[in-house]
XYZ file of C-alpha atoms in Angstrom:
618
model
C 24.603 32.430 -27.014
C 28.447 31.623 -26.095
C 29.828 33.186 -22.879
C 33.259 32.602 -21.632
C 32.036 31.168 -17.835
C 35.641 30.647 -16.898
C 34.951 31.285 -12.857
C 32.194 28.404 -13.335
C 34.448 26.379 -15.389
C 37.288 26.815 -12.906
C 35.251 25.419 -9.939
C 34.049 22.517 -12.647
C 37.389 21.583 -13.212
C 38.719 21.896 -9.495
C 35.318 19.422 -8.777
C 36.505 16.918 -11.628
C 40.175 17.059 -10.059
C 39.152 16.250 -6.693
C 36.780 13.299 -7.844
C 39.642 11.889 -9.911
C 42.099 11.828 -6.931
C 39.342 10.431 -4.504
C 38.817 7.656 -7.469
C 42.389 6.769 -7.269
C 42.388 6.539 -3.490
C 39.446 4.408 -3.932
C 40.831 1.832 -6.098
C 43.625 1.165 -3.600
C 41.971 0.238 -0.860
C 40.828 -3.266 -0.930
C 36.906 -2.234 -0.442
C 35.889 0.227 -3.069
C 33.968 3.367 -0.887
C 30.934 4.374 -2.618
C 30.971 7.296 -4.581
C 26.904 8.041 -4.778
C 23.762 6.693 -2.651
C 20.433 6.289 -3.664
C 18.688 9.006 -1.661
C 15.186 8.880 -3.141
C 13.139 7.142 -5.964
C 10.102 5.973 -7.591
C 9.493 3.442 -10.389
C 12.006 0.999 -11.578
C 15.666 2.118 -10.457
C 17.886 -0.434 -11.077
C 21.780 -0.734 -10.167
C 24.147 -2.088 -12.662
C 27.323 -3.838 -11.096
C 29.794 -6.415 -12.371
C 27.635 -6.044 -15.672
C 24.470 -7.624 -13.917
C 21.182 -5.463 -13.132
C 19.352 -5.460 -9.768
C 16.720 -3.141 -8.369
C 18.211 -0.635 -6.100
C 16.404 -0.036 -2.952
C 16.630 3.161 -0.844
C 19.989 3.605 0.491
C 21.721 1.783 -2.342
C 25.499 2.377 -2.497
C 27.279 2.829 -5.774
C 31.189 2.417 -6.375
C 33.217 3.284 -9.364
C 31.817 1.160 -12.679
C 28.069 1.023 -11.548
C 25.819 2.373 -13.561
C 22.032 3.901 -12.395
C 19.097 3.396 -14.660
C 15.355 4.476 -14.550
C 12.418 3.293 -16.229
C 9.942 5.103 -18.576
C 8.108 6.675 -15.909
C 10.537 6.660 -12.838
C 13.103 9.077 -11.274
C 15.839 8.810 -8.719
C 17.526 11.542 -6.278
C 21.282 10.228 -6.103
C 23.384 11.834 -3.163
C 27.173 12.077 -4.275
C 30.152 11.855 -2.444
C 30.610 15.265 -0.859
C 26.888 16.074 -0.623
C 25.443 17.281 -4.164
C 22.246 15.849 -5.527
C 21.782 14.905 -8.864
C 18.026 13.808 -9.898
C 17.825 11.776 -13.104
C 14.555 12.182 -14.901
C 12.648 9.066 -16.733
C 14.580 6.712 -19.017
C 17.868 7.881 -17.954
C 21.563 6.870 -16.947
C 24.694 7.561 -15.353
C 27.816 5.879 -14.659
C 30.247 6.604 -12.109
C 33.940 6.530 -13.698
C 37.000 7.603 -12.521
C 36.958 11.096 -14.194
C 33.221 11.465 -12.176
C 29.624 10.887 -12.699
C 28.860 10.325 -16.846
C 25.493 10.813 -18.138
C 24.916 8.570 -20.877
C 20.977 9.051 -21.629
C 18.355 10.815 -20.175
C 18.050 13.849 -17.978
C 20.266 14.953 -14.925
C 19.220 17.948 -12.784
C 21.235 19.946 -9.841
C 19.443 20.281 -6.530
C 20.465 22.654 -4.051
C 24.135 23.133 -5.481
C 25.980 23.162 -8.588
C 27.082 19.423 -9.951
C 29.724 18.183 -12.720
C 28.833 15.833 -14.906
C 30.802 14.222 -17.607
C 28.861 14.305 -21.215
C 30.104 13.144 -24.875
C 30.300 16.862 -25.274
C 32.813 17.794 -22.271
C 32.622 17.927 -18.675
C 29.527 19.932 -18.153
C 28.817 22.120 -14.919
C 24.859 22.215 -14.282
C 23.909 25.199 -11.740
C 21.532 24.558 -9.236
C 18.192 24.308 -10.082
C 19.341 23.375 -13.985
C 18.585 20.508 -15.960
C 20.761 19.187 -18.468
C 19.241 16.344 -21.191
C 20.721 14.112 -23.804
C 19.189 13.031 -26.664
C 20.676 10.178 -28.947
C 19.361 10.327 -32.908
C 21.066 9.486 -36.133
C 24.761 9.118 -34.768
C 24.449 12.517 -32.768
C 23.532 13.539 -29.356
C 21.661 16.445 -28.599
C 22.290 18.211 -25.368
C 19.643 20.826 -23.986
C 18.920 22.885 -21.179
C 15.442 23.210 -20.201
C 15.863 24.729 -16.873
C 18.513 26.802 -15.859
C 22.131 26.941 -17.197
C 25.150 24.459 -17.766
C 28.499 25.044 -18.855
C 30.337 22.750 -21.109
C 34.048 22.624 -21.178
C 35.501 21.616 -24.663
C 39.217 21.956 -25.843
C 37.977 24.788 -28.028
C 36.598 27.057 -25.219
C 33.570 26.690 -22.745
C 29.942 26.465 -24.094
C 27.366 28.027 -21.938
C 23.580 26.962 -22.580
C 20.822 28.774 -21.082
C 17.370 27.887 -20.881
C 16.135 26.133 -24.126
C 19.593 26.163 -25.768
C 21.087 23.200 -27.579
C 24.243 21.855 -28.470
C 24.459 18.847 -31.393
C 27.544 16.563 -31.364
C 28.636 13.683 -33.256
C 29.351 10.681 -31.326
C 32.650 11.251 -30.401
C 32.406 14.682 -29.440
C 32.585 16.792 -32.563
C 30.198 19.821 -32.537
C 27.472 19.748 -35.266
C 25.394 22.764 -34.318
C 24.524 25.183 -31.638
C 21.194 26.289 -31.068
C 20.169 29.304 -28.887
C 16.838 29.469 -26.513
C 13.798 30.190 -28.645
C 12.464 33.740 -28.456
C 11.034 34.939 -25.372
C 6.955 34.739 -25.277
C 5.711 38.105 -24.642
C 5.233 39.141 -21.102
C 1.831 38.083 -19.744
C -0.870 40.672 -19.103
C -0.984 41.612 -15.294
C -3.390 39.599 -13.399
C -6.907 41.162 -12.916
C -8.115 41.946 -9.773
C -9.572 39.693 -7.416
C -12.989 39.149 -8.459
C -16.069 37.618 -6.731
C -16.190 33.614 -6.927
C -19.767 33.724 -8.675
C -19.403 30.346 -9.702
C -18.447 28.784 -6.253
C -21.003 28.678 -3.319
C -19.293 28.890 0.285
C -21.097 27.424 3.338
C -19.956 27.864 6.741
C -20.629 25.312 9.711
C -19.581 26.362 13.262
C -18.621 29.381 14.894
C -15.431 31.690 15.338
C -15.087 31.408 11.221
C -13.193 34.620 9.937
C -12.500 36.049 6.344
C -9.673 38.497 5.416
C -9.525 40.117 2.042
C -5.804 41.107 1.219
C -4.170 43.070 3.989
C -7.608 44.207 5.712
C -8.424 43.138 9.470
C -10.261 39.604 9.490
C -13.983 39.799 9.720
C -16.173 37.200 11.267
C -18.079 34.827 8.849
C -21.481 33.464 10.576
C -22.613 30.021 9.617
C -24.635 29.748 6.533
C -24.031 30.762 3.265
C -20.715 32.577 3.256
C -19.850 35.803 1.377
C -16.550 35.671 -0.089
C -14.798 36.284 -2.921
C -11.911 34.926 -4.693
C -8.632 35.344 -3.158
C -9.875 35.802 0.400
C -8.207 34.014 3.096
C -10.827 31.915 5.730
C -9.670 30.653 9.000
C -11.387 28.080 10.886
C -11.117 27.307 14.557
C -11.266 23.512 15.693
C -15.171 22.015 15.090
C -15.608 24.767 12.156
C -16.417 23.512 8.382
C -16.276 25.111 5.276
C -17.998 23.742 2.244
C -16.795 25.066 -1.387
C -19.333 23.784 -4.129
C -18.521 24.368 -7.590
C -21.483 22.741 -9.786
C -21.242 19.264 -8.210
C -17.754 19.108 -7.066
C -17.217 19.767 -3.639
C -14.316 20.595 -1.343
C -14.580 20.772 2.685
C -12.243 21.960 4.805
C -12.153 20.883 8.599
C -10.611 23.116 11.412
C -8.501 24.169 12.580
C -7.631 25.168 8.863
C -6.832 28.031 6.813
C -7.299 28.108 3.196
C -7.728 30.811 0.231
C -10.456 30.693 -1.922
C -9.696 30.319 -5.561
C -10.486 32.207 -9.020
C -12.945 31.123 -11.410
C -11.037 28.720 -13.914
C -8.191 27.856 -11.373
C -7.721 25.694 -8.218
C -10.800 25.956 -6.435
C -8.688 26.798 -3.282
C -5.113 27.377 -1.985
C -4.329 25.140 1.281
C -2.485 27.095 3.906
C -3.061 24.392 6.896
C -5.719 21.691 7.999
C -7.352 19.158 6.135
C -9.426 19.542 3.122
C -11.800 16.754 1.747
C -12.366 16.879 -2.046
C -15.167 15.090 -3.746
C -14.921 15.829 -7.652
C -18.110 14.558 -9.899
C -18.388 16.621 -13.024
C -14.743 17.651 -13.590
C -11.131 17.596 -12.201
C -10.830 19.464 -9.032
C -7.749 21.376 -8.069
C -6.343 22.416 -4.615
C -2.994 24.556 -4.459
C -0.659 23.138 -1.907
C 2.626 24.911 -0.953
C 5.377 23.642 -3.587
C 2.508 22.549 -6.065
C -0.891 21.277 -6.291
C -3.035 18.127 -5.507
C -5.459 17.529 -8.813
C -8.146 15.426 -8.010
C -10.101 13.843 -11.159
C -13.775 13.567 -11.854
C -15.284 11.235 -9.881
C -12.360 11.174 -7.512
C -11.940 11.920 -3.825
C -9.370 12.642 -1.416
C -8.471 13.880 2.122
C -5.535 16.726 2.140
C -3.805 17.634 4.676
C -1.113 20.179 5.136
C 1.495 20.145 7.534
C 4.972 21.825 8.231
C 7.212 20.152 5.916
C 4.836 18.341 3.522
C 1.116 17.488 2.106
C -0.441 14.243 2.481
C -3.299 13.278 0.134
C -5.257 10.330 1.328
C -6.472 9.172 -1.809
C -10.058 7.412 -1.646
C -11.333 7.052 -5.307
C -9.765 7.788 -8.650
C -5.837 8.364 -9.651
C -4.782 11.781 -7.927
C -2.546 13.879 -9.709
C 0.250 15.170 -7.117
C 1.845 18.170 -9.062
C 4.942 19.138 -7.967
C 7.346 21.976 -8.521
C 9.996 19.625 -8.906
C 8.521 16.388 -9.755
C 5.162 14.923 -9.970
C 3.656 11.477 -9.056
C 0.286 9.562 -9.181
C -1.678 8.084 -6.275
C -4.175 5.731 -6.284
C -7.260 4.632 -4.067
C -5.520 3.717 -0.813
C -2.248 5.365 -1.147
C -1.183 8.371 0.048
C 0.054 11.245 -2.220
C 3.036 13.381 -0.411
C 3.881 16.645 -1.910
C 7.069 18.144 -0.064
C 7.253 22.042 0.476
C 10.069 22.123 -1.913
C 8.010 20.402 -4.751
C 9.210 16.805 -4.662
C 5.947 14.461 -4.960
C 6.079 10.780 -3.713
C 3.553 7.802 -2.938
C 3.473 6.067 0.110
C 1.147 3.078 1.232
C 1.146 1.372 -2.323
C -1.909 -0.713 -2.776
C -1.476 -3.953 -5.201
C -2.132 -4.149 -8.800
C -2.393 -7.790 -9.034
C -4.203 -9.875 -6.205
C -3.532 -13.332 -4.562
C -7.019 -13.580 -2.842
C -10.293 -12.734 -3.655
C -12.441 -12.235 -0.459
C -16.244 -11.670 -0.633
C -17.740 -9.004 1.599
C -18.124 -10.046 5.245
C -16.217 -12.926 4.841
C -14.030 -13.830 7.739
C -11.183 -15.693 6.084
C -7.964 -17.246 7.509
C -4.846 -17.110 4.937
C -2.430 -19.230 5.260
C 0.880 -18.139 3.329
C 4.515 -18.171 4.679
C 5.450 -14.773 3.171
C 2.795 -13.237 5.611
C 2.009 -10.628 2.992
C -0.895 -11.312 0.973
C -2.592 -9.098 -1.800
C -6.184 -8.832 -0.826
C -9.028 -7.951 -2.978
C -12.769 -7.381 -1.633
C -14.978 -8.090 -4.725
C -18.175 -6.198 -3.499
C -20.174 -5.882 -6.974
C -22.785 -8.133 -5.739
C -23.264 -6.656 -2.481
C -23.292 -3.133 -3.791
C -24.620 -3.326 -7.368
C -22.484 -0.133 -8.258
C -19.579 1.893 -6.539
C -18.483 1.387 -3.019
C -15.492 1.794 -0.621
C -13.498 -0.496 1.590
C -12.489 1.138 4.780
C -9.384 -0.774 6.871
C -9.307 -0.211 10.411
C -5.844 0.909 12.060
C -3.312 -1.429 13.973
C -5.807 -1.151 17.103
C -9.036 -2.512 15.049
C -10.409 1.046 15.388
C -12.555 2.456 12.540
C -12.187 6.206 13.848
C -9.822 7.218 11.233
C -9.688 4.400 8.670
C -7.679 3.976 5.421
C -10.382 4.181 2.512
C -10.138 2.813 -1.086
C -13.209 3.037 -3.266
C -13.627 1.373 -6.649
C -16.514 0.401 -9.422
C -16.720 -3.295 -8.366
C -13.844 -3.877 -5.664
C -10.833 -2.829 -3.926
C -7.489 -4.223 -2.582
C -4.877 -4.007 -0.027
C -2.040 -5.771 1.503
C -2.873 -7.606 4.374
C 0.346 -8.458 6.869
C 0.734 -10.997 9.594
C -2.205 -11.249 11.985
C -5.781 -9.834 11.824
C -7.022 -6.820 9.028
C -10.478 -5.790 9.920
C -12.556 -4.098 7.096
C -15.824 -2.493 6.143
C -17.459 -2.600 2.656
C -19.630 0.709 2.386
C -21.697 0.881 -0.609
C -23.024 3.779 -2.358
C -26.262 2.682 -2.740
C -26.211 2.219 1.249
C -25.245 -1.398 1.892
C -22.664 -2.294 4.226
C -20.765 -5.261 5.619
C -18.029 -5.867 7.852
C -15.276 -8.908 8.244
C -11.593 -9.740 8.466
C -8.797 -11.657 7.217
C -6.075 -12.757 9.333
C -2.788 -13.887 7.680
C -1.020 -17.050 9.023
C 2.668 -17.868 8.368
C 2.296 -21.496 7.925
C 2.562 -23.699 4.589
C -0.082 -25.870 4.718
C 1.943 -29.176 4.919
C 0.822 -30.063 8.793
C -1.155 -33.463 8.661
C -5.052 -32.690 9.266
C -6.261 -34.710 12.330
C -9.291 -36.675 11.095
C -10.192 -38.836 14.240
C -12.187 -37.390 17.055
C -9.962 -36.126 20.218
C -11.276 -37.422 23.742
C -11.914 -35.456 26.382
C -12.206 -36.273 30.299
C -14.499 -33.556 32.446
C -15.372 -33.786 36.219
C -18.528 -32.655 37.626
C -17.153 -30.519 40.157
C -18.436 -27.005 39.652
C -15.671 -25.488 37.892
C -15.565 -24.072 34.207
C -14.241 -26.063 31.565
C -13.271 -25.379 27.570
C -12.657 -27.842 25.243
C -11.289 -26.735 21.686
C -11.555 -29.181 18.978
C -9.585 -29.013 15.224
C -12.012 -30.602 12.954
C -13.971 -33.540 14.763
C -16.268 -32.499 17.774
C -14.631 -34.349 20.237
C -16.026 -37.652 22.569
C -16.782 -36.316 25.796
C -16.352 -38.432 29.034
C -18.264 -36.862 32.347
C -17.411 -38.451 35.647
C -18.515 -37.830 39.333
C -16.096 -39.664 41.800
C -19.002 -39.665 44.309
C -21.207 -41.803 42.274
C -22.448 -44.986 44.189
C -24.539 -47.205 41.808
C -26.077 -45.919 38.715
C -26.189 -42.528 38.013
C -28.139 -39.756 35.777
C -26.382 -36.770 33.732
C -28.596 -33.760 33.128
C -27.121 -31.695 30.449
C -28.652 -27.909 29.610
C -27.486 -26.278 26.825
C -27.292 -22.183 26.525
C -30.288 -22.291 24.080
C -32.958 -25.669 23.647
C -33.973 -28.114 25.790
C -32.002 -30.166 28.470
C -30.216 -33.609 27.647
C -30.596 -36.657 30.042
C -28.275 -39.654 29.802
C -27.933 -42.486 32.290
C -25.017 -44.968 33.430
C -24.494 -48.088 35.408
C -21.670 -46.215 37.056
C -20.077 -42.533 37.323
C -18.539 -42.213 33.815
C -20.863 -40.739 31.114
C -19.264 -41.343 27.850
C -20.723 -39.195 25.340
C -19.867 -40.101 21.668
C -18.744 -37.378 19.168
C -21.389 -34.616 17.999
C -23.582 -35.562 20.938
C -22.655 -32.654 22.539
C -22.483 -29.945 19.337
C -20.161 -26.706 19.700
C -21.720 -24.345 22.305
C -22.137 -23.816 26.196
C -23.516 -26.208 28.565
C -24.461 -26.641 32.076
C -24.790 -29.880 33.665
C -24.725 -31.790 36.817
C -24.987 -35.850 38.020
C -27.722 -37.072 40.017
C -26.622 -40.451 41.937
C -29.672 -41.756 44.353
C -30.508 -38.348 46.762
C -26.945 -36.896 45.980
C -26.442 -34.170 43.156
C -23.051 -32.849 41.879
C -22.573 -29.156 41.796
C -23.338 -27.441 38.367
C -20.518 -27.186 36.288
C -19.783 -25.137 32.836
C -18.723 -26.872 29.591
C -18.119 -24.772 26.357
C -16.943 -26.416 23.128
C -15.480 -24.327 20.469
C -14.179 -24.724 17.102
C -10.057 -23.982 16.828
C -10.042 -21.659 13.867
C -6.198 -21.767 14.065
C -6.263 -25.590 13.454
C -5.076 -26.971 10.021
C -8.017 -27.716 7.813
C -5.949 -28.952 4.944
C -2.995 -30.626 4.206
C -1.160 -29.380 0.471
C 0.825 -32.044 -0.470
C 1.559 -30.889 -4.137
C 2.886 -28.480 -5.242
C 5.309 -27.426 -2.390
C 5.848 -23.719 -1.534
C 7.864 -21.643 -4.122
C 8.418 -24.640 -6.516
C 8.940 -24.523 -10.089
C 5.747 -25.001 -11.848
C 4.636 -27.002 -14.983
C 1.626 -25.877 -17.046
C -0.880 -27.349 -16.205
C -0.032 -27.591 -12.602
C -1.454 -30.576 -10.314
C -2.998 -29.295 -6.699
C -3.566 -32.187 -4.306
C -4.113 -32.606 -0.476
C -6.495 -33.922 1.980
C -9.052 -32.006 3.778
C -10.989 -32.575 6.901
C -15.093 -33.765 6.584
C -17.181 -31.011 5.934
C -15.074 -28.802 4.153
C -15.551 -27.915 0.419
C -12.528 -27.402 -1.634
C -11.836 -24.852 -4.627
C -8.649 -24.420 -6.762
C -8.016 -21.493 -8.428
C -11.733 -20.349 -8.103
C -13.083 -23.721 -9.781
C -14.579 -26.487 -7.587
C -12.536 -29.314 -6.383
C -13.772 -32.871 -6.098
C -13.332 -35.108 -2.468
C -13.171 -38.713 -2.312
C -14.383 -40.418 0.972
C -11.007 -40.014 2.633
C -11.111 -36.138 1.882
C -8.552 -36.019 -0.607
C -8.327 -33.830 -3.690
C -6.920 -33.080 -6.962
C -7.085 -30.381 -9.428
C -5.376 -29.613 -12.798
C -5.055 -25.650 -12.924
C -3.466 -23.333 -15.794
C -0.282 -21.495 -14.630
C 0.432 -19.073 -17.494
C 0.359 -15.587 -16.385
C 0.136 -16.802 -12.454
C 2.504 -16.134 -9.526
C 0.032 -17.285 -7.052
C -2.727 -19.988 -6.607
C -5.350 -19.711 -4.202
C -6.651 -22.970 -2.862
C -10.229 -22.317 -0.898
C -11.755 -24.417 1.744
C -15.043 -23.713 3.217
C -17.399 -24.903 5.889
C -20.804 -24.172 6.680
C -19.772 -23.389 10.437
C -16.118 -22.759 10.505
C -15.811 -20.272 7.802
C -13.620 -19.931 5.225
C -9.681 -20.755 4.875
C -7.033 -20.134 1.574
C -4.319 -21.763 1.124
C -1.448 -19.987 -0.857
C 1.044 -21.424 -3.331
C 3.501 -19.039 -4.863
C 5.929 -19.639 -7.942
C 9.209 -20.025 -7.563
């Protein structure tokens, strides 16, 4: 159907004229002013500038001549100069030219207010909420409107495309065919009246729970199995819970919260406020939220919290769909799906898809990497013998509200500088806790292979001696000794030791006093020194190895030689394979590098734990 659309066209030409004037002024300045900014995006969004492509971060400005591309599963929101928002769908491209914003392929949508787009068919004005798509094939370009309306100005008059309408033009702009929208579907039958959720069991725990049917007054709901029907709105005070079970699928709302019971065959509930934890076992479970729905797949689990501006879905298991009225997203275990009330979907707290280091449950590992951001995977297959969940403590080290990520054999996360505490909880009931600490050194510091020496006075004070790689030589003195003396050393556990000397200095060879806590005193004739405390402790931050090759961020041949030297007592594995050491602690290994961006050199000691040194490809 063709409509004149004169008023809309006049606005379009005015906008084009303004854009052209602004473009001319910008060209005259020494530094081009931005004509658009990347306000939001997901997936591969790139900027073409000066003939080169590069990833576009949020806030990226674009100038005349630039182009924006989105990948096969990506999208982007661009704020044009003056305020209009254009949304690009997947596999789309626009270029900013003097005449305005030109759609070269893919999908462009107007958010909030109309936008003007330059197309092969002419200048198009897309109404607010409308979507225009360009598809190239066999020397033609098909323009189609899937939502709303667009007016394309042509030399022979404006062409209005309603939702479902198409305009096919040859490359060069000649019209080949115009198609109207498909015949409208027959109106849907009126919705059935609310029916009892016979396939759903509701169980209330706590006091003060109320239910409301339609406009009726709220009624109290006692603890136990609740008599509720589809469409009923349940309000939970703080401390109360409502469990909705449909077969083996469970959704649990925790007060304070408000939700509406779903009808059979639809979402299990519609959230209003509060948090609902969903565990789907036999089939997917949907929870309707403002602006769309959260869909948890069979075997998945998520905690859904509804706020004033957005809904957060913290994913524990399965790939959860964040279905928005405007856009969609998919969040994996450990990530947070974000559902805006306006219908946009996005993902926060990304988890890695490739890993730098794999750690056993309960292992306390130190990871040496200058990047200070390491992709860590906890492999709990041996511990759990089946699925499990990794819990991460918050920045204060508390597990009161942990971030959870489940998996069949393991789960991964990004560890930043400092310590990250974790717990593994197996579905079978087993559990282990550990931590990883990321240090920013390169592993180039020399390893100290000689035992240090420490002098201690028997003066009644407390002494702390930390060592790096070899237990130190300890010399204990008492200045008031006259002639021979005896040293009595009592460890925190085990029998006491006695040492004698001709004077007041007792030299204890390295290893005579192992790591631990001791109380000692010196006896000379009838005189005894004050009891003195000594603690010998391993410095876990000390270098355990020096990596001599490859240097950090170097180009890699294939195979790659990894070599270095380590302290006594440490075993070495490179890329998961044991490496032999000679008598001087030197090690060497050859590893394949195809398809790898990082190699982990693992050092383990029976008493001092595990260290990983990372090398990354340039």
